[in-house]
Short mmCIF file of C-alpha atoms and ligand atoms in Angstrom, two decimals:
data_model
loop_
_atom_site.label_atom_id
_atom_site.label_comp_id
_atom_site.label_asym_id
_atom_site.label_seq_id
_atom_site.Cartn_x
_atom_site.Cartn_y
_atom_site.Cartn_z
CA MET A 778 56.05 108.63 46.19
CA VAL A 779 59.22 111.45 46.70
CA ASP A 780 62.24 110.09 44.13
CA CYS A 781 64.54 113.25 44.97
CA CYS A 782 66.51 111.85 46.55
CA SER A 783 69.08 110.91 44.94
CA ALA A 784 69.07 113.48 42.36
CA PRO A 785 72.27 115.12 41.43
CA GLY A 786 73.20 118.55 41.70
CA LEU A 787 69.79 121.25 42.47
CA ILE A 788 66.50 121.23 41.83
CA PRO A 789 64.75 124.04 40.99
CA PHE A 790 62.62 126.13 43.28
CA GLU A 791 60.02 125.41 41.43
CA GLN A 792 59.74 122.10 41.31
CA ALA A 793 60.28 121.65 44.66
CA MET A 794 57.16 123.15 45.51
CA GLU A 795 55.06 121.79 42.83
CA ARG A 796 56.34 117.90 43.91
CA MET A 797 55.35 118.76 47.89
CA LEU A 798 52.55 120.36 46.62
CA THR A 799 51.90 117.59 43.93
CA ALA A 800 52.50 114.65 47.13
CA ILE A 801 49.81 116.35 49.90
CA LYS A 802 46.39 115.42 49.96
CA PRO A 803 44.38 117.96 52.29
CA ILE A 804 41.92 117.34 55.30
CA THR A 805 38.59 116.55 54.72
CA GLU A 806 37.13 116.50 58.15
CA SER A 807 35.18 119.72 59.27
CA GLU A 808 33.56 120.45 62.45
CA PHE A 809 31.10 123.41 63.11
CA ILE A 810 32.71 126.13 65.57
CA PRO A 811 30.90 129.88 66.68
CA LEU A 812 31.93 132.55 64.56
CA THR A 813 34.35 134.28 67.64
CA SER A 814 36.62 131.29 66.97
CA ALA A 815 36.47 131.06 63.36
CA LEU A 816 39.73 133.72 62.59
CA ASN A 817 42.28 131.70 60.10
CA ARG A 818 39.79 129.07 59.98
CA VAL A 819 39.67 127.61 56.64
CA LEU A 820 36.22 127.72 55.45
CA ALA A 821 34.76 123.59 54.45
CA SER A 822 31.44 124.65 52.88
CA LYS A 823 30.99 127.22 51.34
CA VAL A 824 27.93 130.62 51.99
CA SER A 825 25.43 131.79 50.76
CA SER A 826 23.84 134.54 52.08
CA PRO A 827 20.26 134.15 53.58
CA LEU A 828 19.20 137.95 53.61
CA ASN A 829 19.69 141.19 51.70
CA VAL A 830 22.53 142.98 53.27
CA PRO A 831 21.50 145.51 54.35
CA PRO A 832 18.55 144.20 55.02
CA HIS A 833 15.87 147.17 54.38
CA ASN A 834 16.21 150.67 51.95
CA ASN A 835 17.61 152.77 55.08
CA SER A 836 19.37 156.10 55.12
CA ALA A 837 22.65 157.20 54.38
CA MET A 838 22.22 160.25 56.50
CA ASP A 839 20.75 162.62 59.40
CA GLY A 840 17.76 164.12 58.48
CA TYR A 841 14.14 163.45 56.41
CA ALA A 842 12.83 161.46 54.01
CA PHE A 843 10.14 162.36 51.57
CA LYS A 844 8.81 162.04 48.03
CA LEU A 845 10.36 163.95 45.75
CA ALA A 846 6.86 164.83 44.26
CA SER A 847 6.25 166.30 47.24
CA LEU A 848 9.11 169.12 46.04
CA GLU A 849 7.26 169.78 42.12
CA LYS A 850 5.93 172.16 43.37
CA GLN A 851 6.40 173.68 46.51
CA ASN A 852 10.09 173.68 48.97
CA THR A 853 8.12 173.58 52.23
CA LEU A 854 6.58 170.50 53.61
CA THR A 855 5.22 169.20 57.06
CA LEU A 856 7.06 166.95 59.76
CA VAL A 857 4.29 164.38 60.51
CA GLY A 858 7.10 161.15 62.29
CA LYS A 859 10.64 159.82 62.65
CA SER A 860 11.94 156.94 61.82
CA MET A 861 15.49 155.94 63.89
CA ALA A 862 17.59 153.45 63.51
CA GLY A 863 15.71 150.10 64.86
CA ALA A 864 12.83 152.46 65.33
CA PRO A 865 11.24 153.00 62.74
CA PHE A 866 7.94 155.22 61.47
CA GLN A 867 4.99 152.96 61.58
CA GLY A 868 2.61 156.47 60.08
CA VAL A 869 1.70 157.39 56.24
CA CYS A 870 4.30 160.50 54.89
CA ASN A 871 1.64 161.97 51.88
CA LEU A 872 2.72 163.79 49.33
CA GLY A 873 3.76 166.84 51.20
CA GLU A 874 4.63 165.46 54.11
CA CYS A 875 8.12 164.53 54.98
CA ILE A 876 9.53 162.12 58.06
CA ARG A 877 13.12 163.00 60.46
CA ILE A 878 14.97 159.74 59.95
CA MET A 879 18.38 158.98 61.50
CA THR A 880 20.87 157.38 59.75
CA GLY A 881 21.06 153.61 59.66
CA ALA A 882 16.99 153.35 60.27
CA LYS A 883 14.41 151.76 57.63
CA LEU A 884 13.41 153.78 55.08
CA PRO A 885 9.60 154.22 55.03
CA ASN A 886 8.10 152.54 51.48
CA CYS A 887 6.75 156.00 51.38
CA CYS A 888 9.54 157.63 50.88
CA ASP A 889 11.93 157.74 48.07
CA THR A 890 14.19 160.35 48.62
CA VAL A 891 16.85 161.79 52.14
CA GLU A 892 18.47 165.63 52.51
CA MET A 893 20.68 165.37 55.09
CA GLN A 894 19.42 168.35 58.16
CA GLU A 895 22.90 170.52 57.18
CA ASN A 896 20.28 171.29 54.47
CA CYS A 897 17.15 171.99 55.28
CA GLN A 898 15.26 174.91 58.18
CA THR A 899 12.99 173.49 60.44
CA ASN A 900 10.14 175.75 62.05
CA GLU A 901 8.00 173.54 64.22
CA ASP A 902 6.82 171.52 62.29
CA ASN A 903 8.27 173.04 58.49
CA VAL A 904 11.00 171.68 57.06
CA THR A 905 11.99 173.81 54.20
CA PHE A 906 14.56 171.96 51.70
CA LEU A 907 17.17 175.50 50.50
CA GLU A 908 18.75 172.64 48.40
CA GLU A 909 17.75 170.53 45.28
CA ARG A 910 17.93 166.84 45.65
CA LYS A 911 18.06 163.86 43.06
CA PHE A 912 15.43 160.92 43.54
CA ASN A 913 16.92 158.51 45.35
CA ASP A 914 19.21 160.89 46.74
CA ASN A 915 21.00 159.22 50.36
CA ILE A 916 19.39 156.28 50.55
CA ARG A 917 20.88 152.97 50.95
CA PHE A 918 19.57 149.71 49.06
CA SER A 919 18.01 146.83 49.85
CA GLY A 920 21.09 144.31 49.04
CA GLU A 921 23.27 146.72 47.69
CA ASP A 922 26.57 145.12 49.32
CA ILE A 923 24.99 141.13 49.86
CA ALA A 924 22.31 140.17 47.67
CA ILE A 925 19.60 137.23 49.03
CA ASN A 926 21.44 133.52 48.38
CA GLN A 927 24.48 135.79 46.54
CA GLN A 928 27.43 133.02 47.39
CA VAL A 929 29.84 135.28 49.35
CA PHE A 930 32.29 133.03 50.18
CA ASP A 931 34.32 129.67 48.68
CA GLN A 932 35.18 126.31 50.07
CA GLY A 933 38.73 126.77 51.22
CA LYS A 934 38.68 130.41 51.64
CA LYS A 935 40.34 130.98 55.26
CA LEU A 936 39.42 133.61 57.30
CA SER A 937 40.01 137.14 58.16
CA ALA A 938 38.45 139.65 60.46
CA ILE A 939 36.77 141.36 57.90
CA ASP A 940 35.03 138.34 57.00
CA ILE A 941 34.34 136.85 60.68
CA GLY A 942 32.88 140.78 60.48
CA VAL A 943 31.22 139.89 56.42
CA LEU A 944 29.72 136.76 58.15
CA ALA A 945 28.21 138.22 61.27
CA SER A 946 27.04 140.42 59.43
CA LEU A 947 24.52 137.83 57.56
CA GLY A 948 23.62 136.70 61.59
CA VAL A 949 25.36 133.74 60.55
CA PRO A 950 26.47 132.21 64.25
CA GLN A 951 28.82 129.04 63.70
CA VAL A 952 30.07 128.26 60.08
CA GLU A 953 31.69 125.08 59.22
CA VAL A 954 35.85 124.34 58.47
CA PHE A 955 38.43 121.96 57.88
CA ARG A 956 39.64 121.48 61.82
CA LYS A 957 42.63 121.97 62.64
CA ILE A 958 46.24 120.04 61.91
CA THR A 959 48.27 119.74 64.19
CA VAL A 960 52.07 120.50 63.54
CA ALA A 961 55.26 118.75 65.95
CA VAL A 962 58.27 120.58 65.95
CA LEU A 963 62.10 119.96 66.95
CA ALA A 964 65.50 121.36 66.67
CA THR A 965 68.32 119.51 66.23
CA GLY A 966 71.25 120.22 67.64
CA ASP A 967 73.82 119.47 70.96
CA GLU A 968 75.25 123.82 71.06
CA LEU A 969 71.34 124.34 71.03
CA LYS A 970 69.82 125.67 74.34
CA SER A 971 66.54 127.51 75.20
CA PRO A 972 66.29 131.17 75.61
CA GLY A 973 66.76 131.31 79.94
CA GLU A 974 69.24 128.38 80.42
CA LYS A 975 73.27 129.00 80.70
CA LEU A 976 75.54 128.87 78.14
CA ASN A 977 78.52 126.55 78.21
CA GLU A 978 81.22 127.19 75.94
CA GLY A 979 80.94 126.72 71.74
CA ASP A 980 76.57 126.45 72.84
CA ILE A 981 74.27 128.78 71.07
CA PHE A 982 70.38 130.54 72.33
CA GLU A 983 68.14 127.46 69.92
CA SER A 984 65.42 130.23 67.73
CA ASN A 985 63.91 128.45 64.83
CA SER A 986 61.59 126.08 66.79
CA HIS A 987 60.87 129.96 68.55
CA ALA A 988 60.09 131.93 65.35
CA LEU A 989 58.15 128.18 63.56
CA THR A 990 56.29 127.73 66.37
CA ALA A 991 55.41 132.11 66.40
CA MET A 992 54.58 131.94 62.34
CA LEU A 993 52.42 128.64 62.77
CA GLY A 994 50.39 130.06 64.98
CA LYS A 995 50.00 132.46 62.62
CA LEU A 996 48.16 130.06 60.36
CA ASN A 997 45.93 128.62 62.91
CA VAL A 998 47.45 125.46 63.69
CA ASN A 999 47.94 123.67 66.67
CA VAL A 1000 51.38 123.25 67.93
CA ILE A 1001 53.97 120.18 69.96
CA ASN A 1002 57.36 122.00 71.03
CA PHE A 1003 59.38 118.39 70.99
CA GLY A 1004 62.07 121.52 72.03
CA ILE A 1005 66.01 120.10 71.36
CA ILE A 1006 66.85 116.92 70.96
CA ALA A 1007 70.41 115.58 71.05
CA ASP A 1008 72.90 114.89 67.63
CA ASP A 1009 72.07 110.51 69.05
CA GLU A 1010 70.27 108.52 66.45
CA GLN A 1011 67.78 106.74 69.88
CA ALA A 1012 66.34 110.24 70.42
CA ILE A 1013 66.06 111.38 67.02
CA ARG A 1014 64.05 108.39 66.47
CA ALA A 1015 62.30 108.82 69.58
CA ALA A 1016 61.77 112.35 69.03
CA PHE A 1017 60.33 111.21 65.25
CA GLN A 1018 58.67 108.85 66.52
CA GLN A 1019 56.65 110.50 68.74
CA ALA A 1020 55.51 112.78 66.53
CA ASP A 1021 54.84 111.34 63.71
CA GLN A 1022 52.55 109.37 66.34
CA GLU A 1023 51.14 112.89 68.08
CA ALA A 1024 51.20 116.12 64.58
CA ASP A 1025 49.60 115.62 60.71
CA VAL A 1026 52.84 117.15 60.51
CA VAL A 1027 56.60 117.29 61.87
CA ILE A 1028 58.88 119.68 61.20
CA SER A 1029 62.77 119.67 61.93
CA SER A 1030 65.87 122.18 61.82
CA GLY A 1031 69.20 121.37 61.97
CA GLY A 1032 70.80 118.05 60.87
CA VAL A 1033 69.73 118.53 56.60
CA SER A 1034 73.38 119.66 56.27
CA VAL A 1035 76.15 117.04 54.52
CA GLY A 1036 78.38 116.94 58.00
CA ASP A 1037 76.43 115.53 60.35
CA ALA A 1038 72.87 114.54 58.43
CA ASP A 1039 73.81 111.77 59.30
CA TYR A 1040 71.69 110.41 61.90
CA THR A 1041 69.05 112.38 61.32
CA LYS A 1042 68.78 111.21 57.61
CA LEU A 1043 69.65 107.30 58.37
CA VAL A 1044 66.86 107.21 60.80
CA LEU A 1045 64.54 109.27 58.75
CA GLU A 1046 64.06 106.53 56.27
CA GLN A 1047 63.80 104.16 58.62
CA LEU A 1048 60.76 105.66 59.61
CA GLY A 1049 59.46 106.66 56.14
CA GLU A 1050 59.61 107.82 52.99
CA ILE A 1051 61.80 110.98 52.87
CA GLY A 1052 63.79 112.93 49.92
CA PHE A 1053 66.29 114.55 51.16
CA TRP A 1054 66.47 117.42 48.49
CA LYS A 1055 68.98 120.24 47.21
CA ILE A 1056 66.82 122.96 46.28
CA ALA A 1057 68.41 125.72 43.79
CA MET A 1058 67.23 128.66 46.36
CA LYS A 1059 69.22 130.76 48.28
CA PRO A 1060 68.65 130.74 51.63
CA GLY A 1061 67.97 127.61 52.77
CA LYS A 1062 70.19 124.63 50.00
CA PRO A 1063 68.78 121.53 51.28
CA PHE A 1064 66.15 120.93 52.65
CA ALA A 1065 63.97 117.52 53.61
CA PHE A 1066 60.36 116.24 52.84
CA GLY A 1067 58.45 113.57 52.93
CA LYS A 1068 56.43 111.36 54.65
CA LEU A 1069 56.49 109.49 57.59
CA ALA A 1070 54.45 106.74 59.18
CA ASN A 1071 51.63 108.53 59.96
CA SER A 1072 52.39 112.60 59.07
CA TYR A 1073 54.24 114.81 56.46
CA PHE A 1074 58.46 115.40 57.57
CA PHE A 1075 59.80 119.14 56.73
CA GLY A 1076 63.55 119.27 57.39
CA LEU A 1077 64.44 122.51 57.70
CA PRO A 1078 68.22 123.75 57.70
CA GLY A 1079 69.40 125.00 60.84
CA ASN A 1080 71.11 128.23 59.87
CA PRO A 1081 67.74 130.88 61.32
CA VAL A 1082 67.65 132.71 58.10
CA SER A 1083 67.79 129.43 55.56
CA ALA A 1084 65.34 128.11 58.33
CA LEU A 1085 62.43 130.76 58.31
CA VAL A 1086 63.13 130.96 54.23
CA THR A 1087 62.73 127.60 53.22
CA ALA A 1088 59.64 127.66 55.95
CA HIS A 1089 58.37 130.42 54.51
CA GLN A 1090 58.86 129.46 51.26
CA LEU A 1091 58.14 126.32 50.81
CA ALA A 1092 56.22 125.16 54.29
CA VAL A 1093 53.37 127.15 54.67
CA PRO A 1094 51.82 126.36 50.99
CA ALA A 1095 52.99 123.18 52.19
CA LEU A 1096 50.75 123.37 54.93
CA LEU A 1097 47.79 125.66 53.61
CA LYS A 1098 46.99 123.15 51.00
CA LEU A 1099 46.61 119.97 54.06
CA GLN A 1100 44.91 122.77 55.76
CA SER A 1101 42.23 123.52 52.37
CA ALA A 1102 42.76 126.55 52.45
CA GLN A 1103 42.65 128.15 48.59
CA PRO A 1104 46.61 128.67 47.40
CA LYS A 1105 47.83 132.19 48.04
CA ASN A 1106 49.26 133.47 45.27
CA LYS A 1107 52.45 135.22 45.50
CA GLN A 1108 52.54 139.14 44.05
CA LEU A 1109 55.35 140.23 43.03
CA LEU A 1110 56.44 143.69 42.48
CA LYS A 1111 58.69 145.76 39.01
CA ILE A 1112 61.12 147.84 41.81
CA LYS A 1113 63.84 149.92 41.62
CA THR A 1114 66.79 149.36 43.02
CA ALA A 1115 68.29 152.09 45.43
CA THR A 1116 71.11 149.08 45.94
CA PRO A 1117 73.19 146.75 44.48
CA LEU A 1118 73.36 143.57 44.44
CA ASN A 1119 75.22 141.17 44.79
CA LYS A 1120 73.77 137.17 42.76
CA ARG A 1121 75.56 134.49 41.66
CA PRO A 1122 73.74 132.85 38.63
CA GLY A 1123 72.40 128.85 39.36
CA ARG A 1124 69.80 129.82 42.56
CA MET A 1125 66.75 131.58 42.66
CA ASP A 1126 68.13 134.56 45.49
CA PHE A 1127 65.64 135.51 48.13
CA GLN A 1128 67.29 138.29 49.43
CA ARG A 1129 66.00 140.54 52.41
CA ALA A 1130 64.77 144.35 52.05
CA VAL A 1131 62.91 147.61 52.61
CA LEU A 1132 60.60 148.40 50.23
CA SER A 1133 60.38 152.44 51.11
CA THR A 1134 59.73 155.76 48.95
CA ASN A 1135 62.15 157.86 48.31
CA GLU A 1136 62.73 161.91 48.36
CA GLN A 1137 61.33 161.93 44.89
CA GLY A 1138 58.21 160.19 46.37
CA GLU A 1139 59.39 156.73 44.42
CA MET A 1140 59.08 153.31 45.29
CA VAL A 1141 62.38 151.68 46.08
CA VAL A 1142 63.81 148.17 47.36
CA THR A 1143 67.41 148.53 50.20
CA SER A 1144 68.85 145.62 50.45
CA THR A 1145 69.15 144.57 54.01
CA GLY A 1146 72.76 144.26 53.97
CA SER A 1147 75.14 141.73 54.96
CA GLN A 1148 72.85 138.47 53.50
CA GLY A 1149 74.73 135.56 55.27
CA SER A 1150 72.16 132.87 55.77
CA GLY A 1151 73.15 132.24 60.24
CA ILE A 1152 72.22 136.66 60.87
CA LEU A 1153 68.29 136.41 60.90
CA THR A 1154 68.56 140.60 62.56
CA SER A 1155 69.22 140.50 57.40
CA MET A 1156 65.46 139.31 57.96
CA SER A 1157 63.69 141.09 61.68
CA ASN A 1158 64.99 143.92 59.39
CA ALA A 1159 62.92 143.26 56.58
CA ASN A 1160 59.44 144.19 54.89
CA CYS A 1161 60.34 141.93 51.74
CA TYR A 1162 62.00 140.09 49.84
CA ILE A 1163 64.19 140.59 46.61
CA VAL A 1164 63.63 137.70 44.61
CA LEU A 1165 66.25 136.79 41.93
CA ALA A 1166 66.07 134.13 39.04
CA SER A 1167 68.32 131.24 38.92
CA ASN A 1168 70.21 132.60 35.68
CA GLN A 1169 70.50 136.53 37.30
CA GLY A 1170 73.75 137.57 37.65
CA LYS A 1171 74.93 140.88 39.40
CA VAL A 1172 72.27 143.74 39.56
CA ALA A 1173 73.22 147.75 39.57
CA ALA A 1174 71.56 149.96 41.30
CA ASN A 1175 68.72 152.07 39.71
CA GLU A 1176 67.95 147.82 38.01
CA ILE A 1177 63.97 147.49 38.22
CA VAL A 1178 63.32 143.43 40.87
CA ASP A 1179 60.86 141.66 41.34
CA VAL A 1180 59.50 142.51 45.33
CA GLN A 1181 57.69 140.49 46.97
CA LEU A 1182 55.94 141.72 49.89
CA PHE A 1183 56.60 139.99 53.57
CA ASP A 1184 52.87 138.83 54.33
CA GLU A 1185 50.87 138.19 58.20
CA VAL A 1186 52.54 135.17 58.63
CA ILE A 1187 56.44 136.29 59.02
CA GLN A 1188 54.86 139.26 60.62
P1 AMP B 1064 72.88 122.02 60.90
O1 AMP B 1064 72.02 122.11 59.86
O2 AMP B 1064 72.75 121.39 62.28
O3 AMP B 1064 74.45 122.13 60.49
O4 AMP B 1064 73.60 123.52 61.32
C1 AMP B 1064 73.64 124.72 60.61
C2 AMP B 1064 74.10 125.78 61.57
O5 AMP B 1064 71.89 126.30 62.11
C3 AMP B 1064 74.83 125.92 62.56
O6 AMP B 1064 75.71 126.99 63.27
C4 AMP B 1064 74.06 125.97 63.73
O7 AMP B 1064 74.23 126.48 65.37
C5 AMP B 1064 72.61 126.97 63.43
N1 AMP B 1064 71.78 125.65 64.19
C6 AMP B 1064 71.24 124.89 64.12
N2 AMP B 1064 70.08 124.30 64.41
C7 AMP B 1064 69.23 126.02 65.23
C8 AMP B 1064 68.53 126.37 66.14
N3 AMP B 1064 67.49 125.78 66.01
N4 AMP B 1064 68.49 127.91 66.17
C9 AMP B 1064 69.77 128.65 65.83
N5 AMP B 1064 70.72 128.23 65.23
C10 AMP B 1064 70.45 126.43 64.57
MG1 MG B 1065 73.14 120.59 63.63
#
């Protein structure tokens, strides 16, 4: 399936992405869930509106409703009733008459225009209209947001907070969504300790699985955390086999670079079809992708920035595809760089940077400084990537560069 392992040299980022997305078959199983737990879930069927939204013509103002023809010969009308939100006017409003109406209250069929109360003078049952009005002023029309039978969302829509509001406005109590996928997360390395443990000489705290688990939370997947696995063939095999049994996707970090990749690579080749790719991207050159017996596998580099950039740039689109979600298009903005940028041709760079407004009110992008793949603060201080094409060399200050804003998955 993955024919990349033996490819000499580096493969372009776009090619790696395309091969990976081609290999992933989206899940098809779906379930009905209440709207209250549908945030970030993916719709398994399209949604069309069962009603007009709003369902009736209503007033956009607190004021008075009438037939505009009533104001042709006079500017004082007789008040004959009221329409409140949830308690519509039940009578008839004839020419020369008006009713009190509140914002959101149903507009009776006998009225066609609303005047706001600030432009009216009231005297007992008489209302005097001080300003000229136009036909249909201050009316919100039935169906002006969504018309009955109109398709509102397509299959594959990942539901945002606003989308949940739209579905509620349709009166939809539950939605059909694709089942949640389960992702197993593992960190490999003898030097790794969990936060809270004691560090021995040469140890470091393990951060990749923590950041990754938090990112996966934004995708609303089930996460099984396998913790830290020693650099040991038996331990790695046992962990990968168990993870493969329990999850749709297994994501490990560490051990994919040349030096200590041996056990990971050996075990993965025994268990499935895995490609060890050298991707022409920076950070994150080494990356593994393929299939175990039951699951897809992503092997991220160990360096924290490399792990998170490859997870964000490569694994997230792959997980979205597996979730049957519509692909996100990554928008690039053309922005002036405030600082010169170091770059050697040969790899596509995802430099971490801050997009801001300078004193002249122009948008500029500023590098977060040292771009070493172990310097995680270069990423936590950033709000965007500067994306530099593979063949690009150094960039001078004030040149225009491509900027990709961080999305909700890593913020
Ligand atoms: P490796 O890819 O295993 O050779 O690791 C490359 C670098 O990343 C080494 O300095 C490791 O100590 C570090 N590293 C590997 N895994 C993690 C992790 N889960 N959290 C933090 N640093 C890590
Ligand atoms: Mg390691």
